[in-house]
Amino acid sequence: PPTITIDSPGEGASFLLGEVVNASYRCHDDVDGGRVACDATAIDTSTVGTHTFRVDARDSSGNASSATRTYSVVYAFDGFFAPLAPEPTIATLKAGSDVPVKFSLGGDQGLDIFAAPPAWRPGCPSASTDSSRAVGTLDYNPAVDRYAFLWKTERSWADTCRQLLLRLRDGTEHTANVRFR
């Protein structure tokens, strides 16, 4: 059967939602050389998650082969905005206050962006795999292209550190550390 070489996308590659990605591949056969029917699917970045790129080849004798590459499509997460900060920085905030967890995903992706409800873990950074649900509400502001999850904290968290965990539908996780006073 023909051989297939896929240069792009690479196995396990990650692309941003809506990014234009050109495929690069070739098909070869020892008898037909480069004159092999070679068809491929498009590299689809229109939805987040895991995708498969496939190339099919067929030579003049009817021998067929296929090759695939798995890639992921993720949101354009732009980090946390104040009052939180990117790791390893630890933000200091008042326990019992509502903490605006602000971030951008490169546009309005709807309000169904979490794979699981936001959660918090003890410690900064946290070595714990146990987490508790972070209570709050999610909004999107199109004027500044930012999401805001209003995290309701507890007064009893004074003099402790917590790590906020966001698990997005694209399969990524993002954390922010907060020391409460």
PDB file of C-alpha atoms in Angstrom:
ATOM      1  CA  PRO A   1       0.000   0.000   0.000  1.00  0.00           C
ATOM      2  CA  PRO A   2       1.071   3.632  -0.376  1.00  0.00           C
ATOM      3  CA  THR A   3       3.000   5.335   2.399  1.00  0.00           C
ATOM      4  CA  ILE A   4       1.671   8.547   3.935  1.00  0.00           C
ATOM      5  CA  THR A   5       3.737  11.209   5.624  1.00  0.00           C
ATOM      6  CA  ILE A   6       1.970  13.890   7.671  1.00  0.00           C
ATOM      7  CA  ASP A   7       4.084  16.915   8.559  1.00  0.00           C
ATOM      8  CA  SER A   8       1.235  19.074   9.885  1.00  0.00           C
ATOM      9  CA  PRO A   9      -0.628  18.772  12.124  1.00  0.00           C
ATOM     10  CA  GLY A  10       1.850  17.082  14.425  1.00  0.00           C
ATOM     11  CA  GLU A  11       0.570  14.375  16.744  1.00  0.00           C
ATOM     12  CA  GLY A  12      -0.824  16.026  19.870  1.00  0.00           C
ATOM     13  CA  ALA A  13      -0.592  19.548  18.437  1.00  0.00           C
ATOM     14  CA  SER A  14      -2.743  22.258  19.998  1.00  0.00           C
ATOM     15  CA  PHE A  15      -4.458  25.057  18.072  1.00  0.00           C
ATOM     16  CA  LEU A  16      -6.565  28.023  19.129  1.00  0.00           C
ATOM     17  CA  LEU A  17     -10.288  28.071  18.474  1.00  0.00           C
ATOM     18  CA  GLY A  18     -10.850  29.483  14.974  1.00  0.00           C
ATOM     19  CA  GLU A  19      -7.156  29.419  14.035  1.00  0.00           C
ATOM     20  CA  VAL A  20      -6.427  28.768  10.349  1.00  0.00           C
ATOM     21  CA  VAL A  21      -4.058  25.804  10.083  1.00  0.00           C
ATOM     22  CA  ASN A  22      -2.742  24.430   6.815  1.00  0.00           C
ATOM     23  CA  ALA A  23      -2.184  20.720   6.500  1.00  0.00           C
ATOM     24  CA  SER A  24       1.053  19.361   5.068  1.00  0.00           C
ATOM     25  CA  TYR A  25       1.180  15.746   3.922  1.00  0.00           C
ATOM     26  CA  ARG A  26       2.302  13.569   1.029  1.00  0.00           C
ATOM     27  CA  CYS A  27       1.558  10.104  -0.315  1.00  0.00           C
ATOM     28  CA  HIS A  28       4.031   7.837  -2.113  1.00  0.00           C
ATOM     29  CA  ASP A  29       4.038   4.389  -3.652  1.00  0.00           C
ATOM     30  CA  ASP A  30       7.087   2.429  -4.844  1.00  0.00           C
ATOM     31  CA  VAL A  31       5.357   1.602  -8.168  1.00  0.00           C
ATOM     32  CA  ASP A  32       3.288   4.749  -8.782  1.00  0.00           C
ATOM     33  CA  GLY A  33       5.696   7.178  -7.123  1.00  0.00           C
ATOM     34  CA  GLY A  34       3.942  10.412  -6.274  1.00  0.00           C
ATOM     35  CA  ARG A  35       1.018   9.672  -8.611  1.00  0.00           C
ATOM     36  CA  VAL A  36      -1.129   8.295  -5.809  1.00  0.00           C
ATOM     37  CA  ALA A  37      -4.649   9.406  -5.002  1.00  0.00           C
ATOM     38  CA  CYS A  38      -4.211  11.278  -1.727  1.00  0.00           C
ATOM     39  CA  ASP A  39      -7.202  12.830   0.065  1.00  0.00           C
ATOM     40  CA  ALA A  40      -7.415  14.420   3.495  1.00  0.00           C
ATOM     41  CA  THR A  41      -9.935  15.869   5.863  1.00  0.00           C
ATOM     42  CA  ALA A  42      -9.648  19.538   6.767  1.00  0.00           C
ATOM     43  CA  ILE A  43      -7.990  20.682   9.965  1.00  0.00           C
ATOM     44  CA  ASP A  44     -11.093  21.751  11.852  1.00  0.00           C
ATOM     45  CA  THR A  45     -10.632  24.402  14.549  1.00  0.00           C
ATOM     46  CA  SER A  46     -14.265  25.515  14.729  1.00  0.00           C
ATOM     47  CA  THR A  47     -14.994  23.690  18.009  1.00  0.00           C
ATOM     48  CA  VAL A  48     -12.943  23.050  21.132  1.00  0.00           C
ATOM     49  CA  GLY A  49     -11.823  19.565  22.072  1.00  0.00           C
ATOM     50  CA  THR A  50      -9.917  16.672  20.560  1.00  0.00           C
ATOM     51  CA  HIS A  51     -10.026  16.223  16.776  1.00  0.00           C
ATOM     52  CA  THR A  52      -8.574  13.780  14.253  1.00  0.00           C
ATOM     53  CA  PHE A  53      -6.948  14.683  10.945  1.00  0.00           C
ATOM     54  CA  ARG A  54      -7.017  11.815   8.418  1.00  0.00           C
ATOM     55  CA  VAL A  55      -5.273  11.191   5.102  1.00  0.00           C
ATOM     56  CA  ASP A  56      -6.346   8.361   2.768  1.00  0.00           C
ATOM     57  CA  ALA A  57      -4.236   7.093  -0.125  1.00  0.00           C
ATOM     58  CA  ARG A  58      -4.918   4.645  -2.952  1.00  0.00           C
ATOM     59  CA  ASP A  59      -2.482   3.498  -5.645  1.00  0.00           C
ATOM     60  CA  SER A  60      -3.301   2.389  -9.206  1.00  0.00           C
ATOM     61  CA  SER A  61      -3.480  -1.262  -8.103  1.00  0.00           C
ATOM     62  CA  GLY A  62      -6.228  -0.473  -5.627  1.00  0.00           C
ATOM     63  CA  ASN A  63      -4.043  -0.767  -2.523  1.00  0.00           C
ATOM     64  CA  ALA A  64      -5.217   1.627   0.158  1.00  0.00           C
ATOM     65  CA  SER A  65      -3.794   3.075   3.339  1.00  0.00           C
ATOM     66  CA  SER A  66      -4.657   5.796   5.818  1.00  0.00           C
ATOM     67  CA  ALA A  67      -2.885   7.798   8.497  1.00  0.00           C
ATOM     68  CA  THR A  68      -4.240   9.977  11.287  1.00  0.00           C
ATOM     69  CA  ARG A  69      -3.023  12.626  13.696  1.00  0.00           C
ATOM     70  CA  THR A  70      -4.878  13.685  16.819  1.00  0.00           C
ATOM     71  CA  TYR A  71      -4.841  17.358  17.767  1.00  0.00           C
ATOM     72  CA  SER A  72      -6.696  19.593  20.183  1.00  0.00           C
ATOM     73  CA  VAL A  73      -8.455  22.928  19.831  1.00  0.00           C
ATOM     74  CA  VAL A  74      -8.434  25.217  22.868  1.00  0.00           C
ATOM     75  CA  TYR A  75      -9.772  28.601  23.885  1.00  0.00           C
ATOM     76  CA  ALA A  76      -7.412  31.571  23.641  1.00  0.00           C
ATOM     77  CA  PHE A  77      -7.158  31.850  27.450  1.00  0.00           C
ATOM     78  CA  ASP A  78      -5.378  35.126  28.151  1.00  0.00           C
ATOM     79  CA  GLY A  79      -4.542  34.599  31.828  1.00  0.00           C
ATOM     80  CA  PHE A  80      -6.167  36.067  34.911  1.00  0.00           C
ATOM     81  CA  PHE A  81      -6.632  39.819  35.276  1.00  0.00           C
ATOM     82  CA  ALA A  82      -6.383  41.809  38.544  1.00  0.00           C
ATOM     83  CA  PRO A  83      -7.075  41.262  41.346  1.00  0.00           C
ATOM     84  CA  LEU A  84      -5.735  37.765  40.607  1.00  0.00           C
ATOM     85  CA  ALA A  85      -2.314  37.147  39.074  1.00  0.00           C
ATOM     86  CA  PRO A  86      -0.660  34.390  37.067  1.00  0.00           C
ATOM     87  CA  GLU A  87       1.188  31.632  38.912  1.00  0.00           C
ATOM     88  CA  PRO A  88       3.461  31.543  40.803  1.00  0.00           C
ATOM     89  CA  THR A  89       2.292  34.933  42.101  1.00  0.00           C
ATOM     90  CA  ILE A  90      -0.039  34.826  45.102  1.00  0.00           C
ATOM     91  CA  ALA A  91      -2.716  37.529  45.260  1.00  0.00           C
ATOM     92  CA  THR A  92      -3.674  38.815  48.720  1.00  0.00           C
ATOM     93  CA  LEU A  93      -7.367  39.510  49.250  1.00  0.00           C
ATOM     94  CA  LYS A  94      -9.847  39.955  52.091  1.00  0.00           C
ATOM     95  CA  ALA A  95     -11.543  36.768  53.309  1.00  0.00           C
ATOM     96  CA  GLY A  96     -15.330  36.916  53.004  1.00  0.00           C
ATOM     97  CA  SER A  97     -15.236  39.221  49.991  1.00  0.00           C
ATOM     98  CA  ASP A  98     -16.509  38.476  46.521  1.00  0.00           C
ATOM     99  CA  VAL A  99     -13.458  37.951  44.278  1.00  0.00           C
ATOM    100  CA  PRO A 100     -13.896  38.864  40.597  1.00  0.00           C
ATOM    101  CA  VAL A 101     -12.051  36.151  38.665  1.00  0.00           C
ATOM    102  CA  LYS A 102     -11.537  37.911  35.305  1.00  0.00           C
ATOM    103  CA  PHE A 103     -10.170  36.288  32.147  1.00  0.00           C
ATOM    104  CA  SER A 104     -10.573  36.340  28.374  1.00  0.00           C
ATOM    105  CA  LEU A 105     -11.130  33.466  25.950  1.00  0.00           C
ATOM    106  CA  GLY A 106     -10.656  35.474  22.765  1.00  0.00           C
ATOM    107  CA  GLY A 107     -14.307  36.380  22.316  1.00  0.00           C
ATOM    108  CA  ASP A 108     -17.735  35.396  23.560  1.00  0.00           C
ATOM    109  CA  GLN A 109     -17.753  31.598  23.835  1.00  0.00           C
ATOM    110  CA  GLY A 110     -21.074  31.510  25.672  1.00  0.00           C
ATOM    111  CA  LEU A 111     -21.595  30.817  29.361  1.00  0.00           C
ATOM    112  CA  ASP A 112     -21.189  27.036  29.051  1.00  0.00           C
ATOM    113  CA  ILE A 113     -17.373  27.240  29.115  1.00  0.00           C
ATOM    114  CA  PHE A 114     -16.644  25.123  32.204  1.00  0.00           C
ATOM    115  CA  ALA A 115     -16.145  21.362  32.024  1.00  0.00           C
ATOM    116  CA  ALA A 116     -16.799  21.273  35.774  1.00  0.00           C
ATOM    117  CA  PRO A 117     -17.845  23.992  38.192  1.00  0.00           C
ATOM    118  CA  PRO A 118     -14.951  26.186  39.360  1.00  0.00           C
ATOM    119  CA  ALA A 119     -13.341  24.754  42.465  1.00  0.00           C
ATOM    120  CA  TRP A 120     -10.840  25.682  45.159  1.00  0.00           C
ATOM    121  CA  ARG A 121      -8.154  23.645  46.879  1.00  0.00           C
ATOM    122  CA  PRO A 122      -6.296  24.345  50.116  1.00  0.00           C
ATOM    123  CA  GLY A 123      -2.735  25.675  49.835  1.00  0.00           C
ATOM    124  CA  CYS A 124      -0.730  27.936  47.507  1.00  0.00           C
ATOM    125  CA  PRO A 125       0.293  26.239  45.362  1.00  0.00           C
ATOM    126  CA  SER A 126      -1.869  23.297  46.208  1.00  0.00           C
ATOM    127  CA  ALA A 127      -0.531  19.771  46.328  1.00  0.00           C
ATOM    128  CA  SER A 128      -4.016  18.494  47.055  1.00  0.00           C
ATOM    129  CA  THR A 129      -6.075  16.708  44.454  1.00  0.00           C
ATOM    130  CA  ASP A 130      -9.194  17.224  46.568  1.00  0.00           C
ATOM    131  CA  SER A 131     -11.265  20.250  45.745  1.00  0.00           C
ATOM    132  CA  SER A 132     -14.466  21.950  46.834  1.00  0.00           C
ATOM    133  CA  ARG A 133     -16.899  23.755  44.599  1.00  0.00           C
ATOM    134  CA  ALA A 134     -16.285  27.491  44.324  1.00  0.00           C
ATOM    135  CA  VAL A 135     -19.583  29.293  44.765  1.00  0.00           C
ATOM    136  CA  GLY A 136     -20.197  32.166  42.386  1.00  0.00           C
ATOM    137  CA  THR A 137     -21.754  33.429  39.179  1.00  0.00           C
ATOM    138  CA  LEU A 138     -20.340  33.777  35.662  1.00  0.00           C
ATOM    139  CA  ASP A 139     -20.904  36.731  33.322  1.00  0.00           C
ATOM    140  CA  TYR A 140     -19.382  37.944  30.066  1.00  0.00           C
ATOM    141  CA  ASN A 141     -18.707  41.610  29.241  1.00  0.00           C
ATOM    142  CA  PRO A 142     -18.387  42.096  25.451  1.00  0.00           C
ATOM    143  CA  ALA A 143     -17.156  45.701  25.803  1.00  0.00           C
ATOM    144  CA  VAL A 144     -13.857  44.485  27.287  1.00  0.00           C
ATOM    145  CA  ASP A 145     -14.008  40.851  26.043  1.00  0.00           C
ATOM    146  CA  ARG A 146     -13.791  39.452  29.553  1.00  0.00           C
ATOM    147  CA  TYR A 147     -15.481  36.789  31.576  1.00  0.00           C
ATOM    148  CA  ALA A 148     -15.968  37.371  35.286  1.00  0.00           C
ATOM    149  CA  PHE A 149     -16.682  34.611  37.763  1.00  0.00           C
ATOM    150  CA  LEU A 150     -17.688  36.302  41.009  1.00  0.00           C
ATOM    151  CA  TRP A 151     -16.185  33.918  43.587  1.00  0.00           C
ATOM    152  CA  LYS A 152     -17.893  34.094  46.972  1.00  0.00           C
ATOM    153  CA  THR A 153     -15.266  33.501  49.669  1.00  0.00           C
ATOM    154  CA  GLU A 154     -15.736  32.816  53.378  1.00  0.00           C
ATOM    155  CA  ARG A 155     -14.592  34.914  56.351  1.00  0.00           C
ATOM    156  CA  SER A 156     -13.231  31.754  57.969  1.00  0.00           C
ATOM    157  CA  TRP A 157     -10.555  31.639  55.250  1.00  0.00           C
ATOM    158  CA  ALA A 158      -8.654  34.532  56.891  1.00  0.00           C
ATOM    159  CA  ASP A 159      -4.939  33.722  57.290  1.00  0.00           C
ATOM    160  CA  THR A 160      -5.170  30.822  54.810  1.00  0.00           C
ATOM    161  CA  CYS A 161      -4.215  30.283  51.214  1.00  0.00           C
ATOM    162  CA  ARG A 162      -6.469  28.796  48.516  1.00  0.00           C
ATOM    163  CA  GLN A 163      -5.926  27.837  44.905  1.00  0.00           C
ATOM    164  CA  LEU A 164      -8.780  28.534  42.488  1.00  0.00           C
ATOM    165  CA  LEU A 165      -9.151  25.957  39.705  1.00  0.00           C
ATOM    166  CA  LEU A 166     -10.954  26.536  36.401  1.00  0.00           C
ATOM    167  CA  ARG A 167     -11.505  23.461  34.212  1.00  0.00           C
ATOM    168  CA  LEU A 168     -12.611  24.575  30.764  1.00  0.00           C
ATOM    169  CA  ARG A 169     -14.552  22.573  28.150  1.00  0.00           C
ATOM    170  CA  ASP A 170     -11.477  22.631  25.909  1.00  0.00           C
ATOM    171  CA  GLY A 171      -9.699  20.289  28.347  1.00  0.00           C
ATOM    172  CA  THR A 172      -7.391  22.915  29.862  1.00  0.00           C
ATOM    173  CA  GLU A 173      -7.031  23.801  33.539  1.00  0.00           C
ATOM    174  CA  HIS A 174      -6.063  27.206  34.918  1.00  0.00           C
ATOM    175  CA  THR A 175      -5.183  28.012  38.514  1.00  0.00           C
ATOM    176  CA  ALA A 176      -4.715  31.160  40.579  1.00  0.00           C
ATOM    177  CA  ASN A 177      -3.376  31.358  44.138  1.00  0.00           C
ATOM    178  CA  VAL A 178      -4.963  33.617  46.766  1.00  0.00           C
ATOM    179  CA  ARG A 179      -3.798  34.369  50.311  1.00  0.00           C
ATOM    180  CA  PHE A 180      -6.677  35.614  52.412  1.00  0.00           C
ATOM    181  CA  ARG A 181      -6.214  38.197  55.143  1.00  0.00           C
TER     182      ARG A 181
END
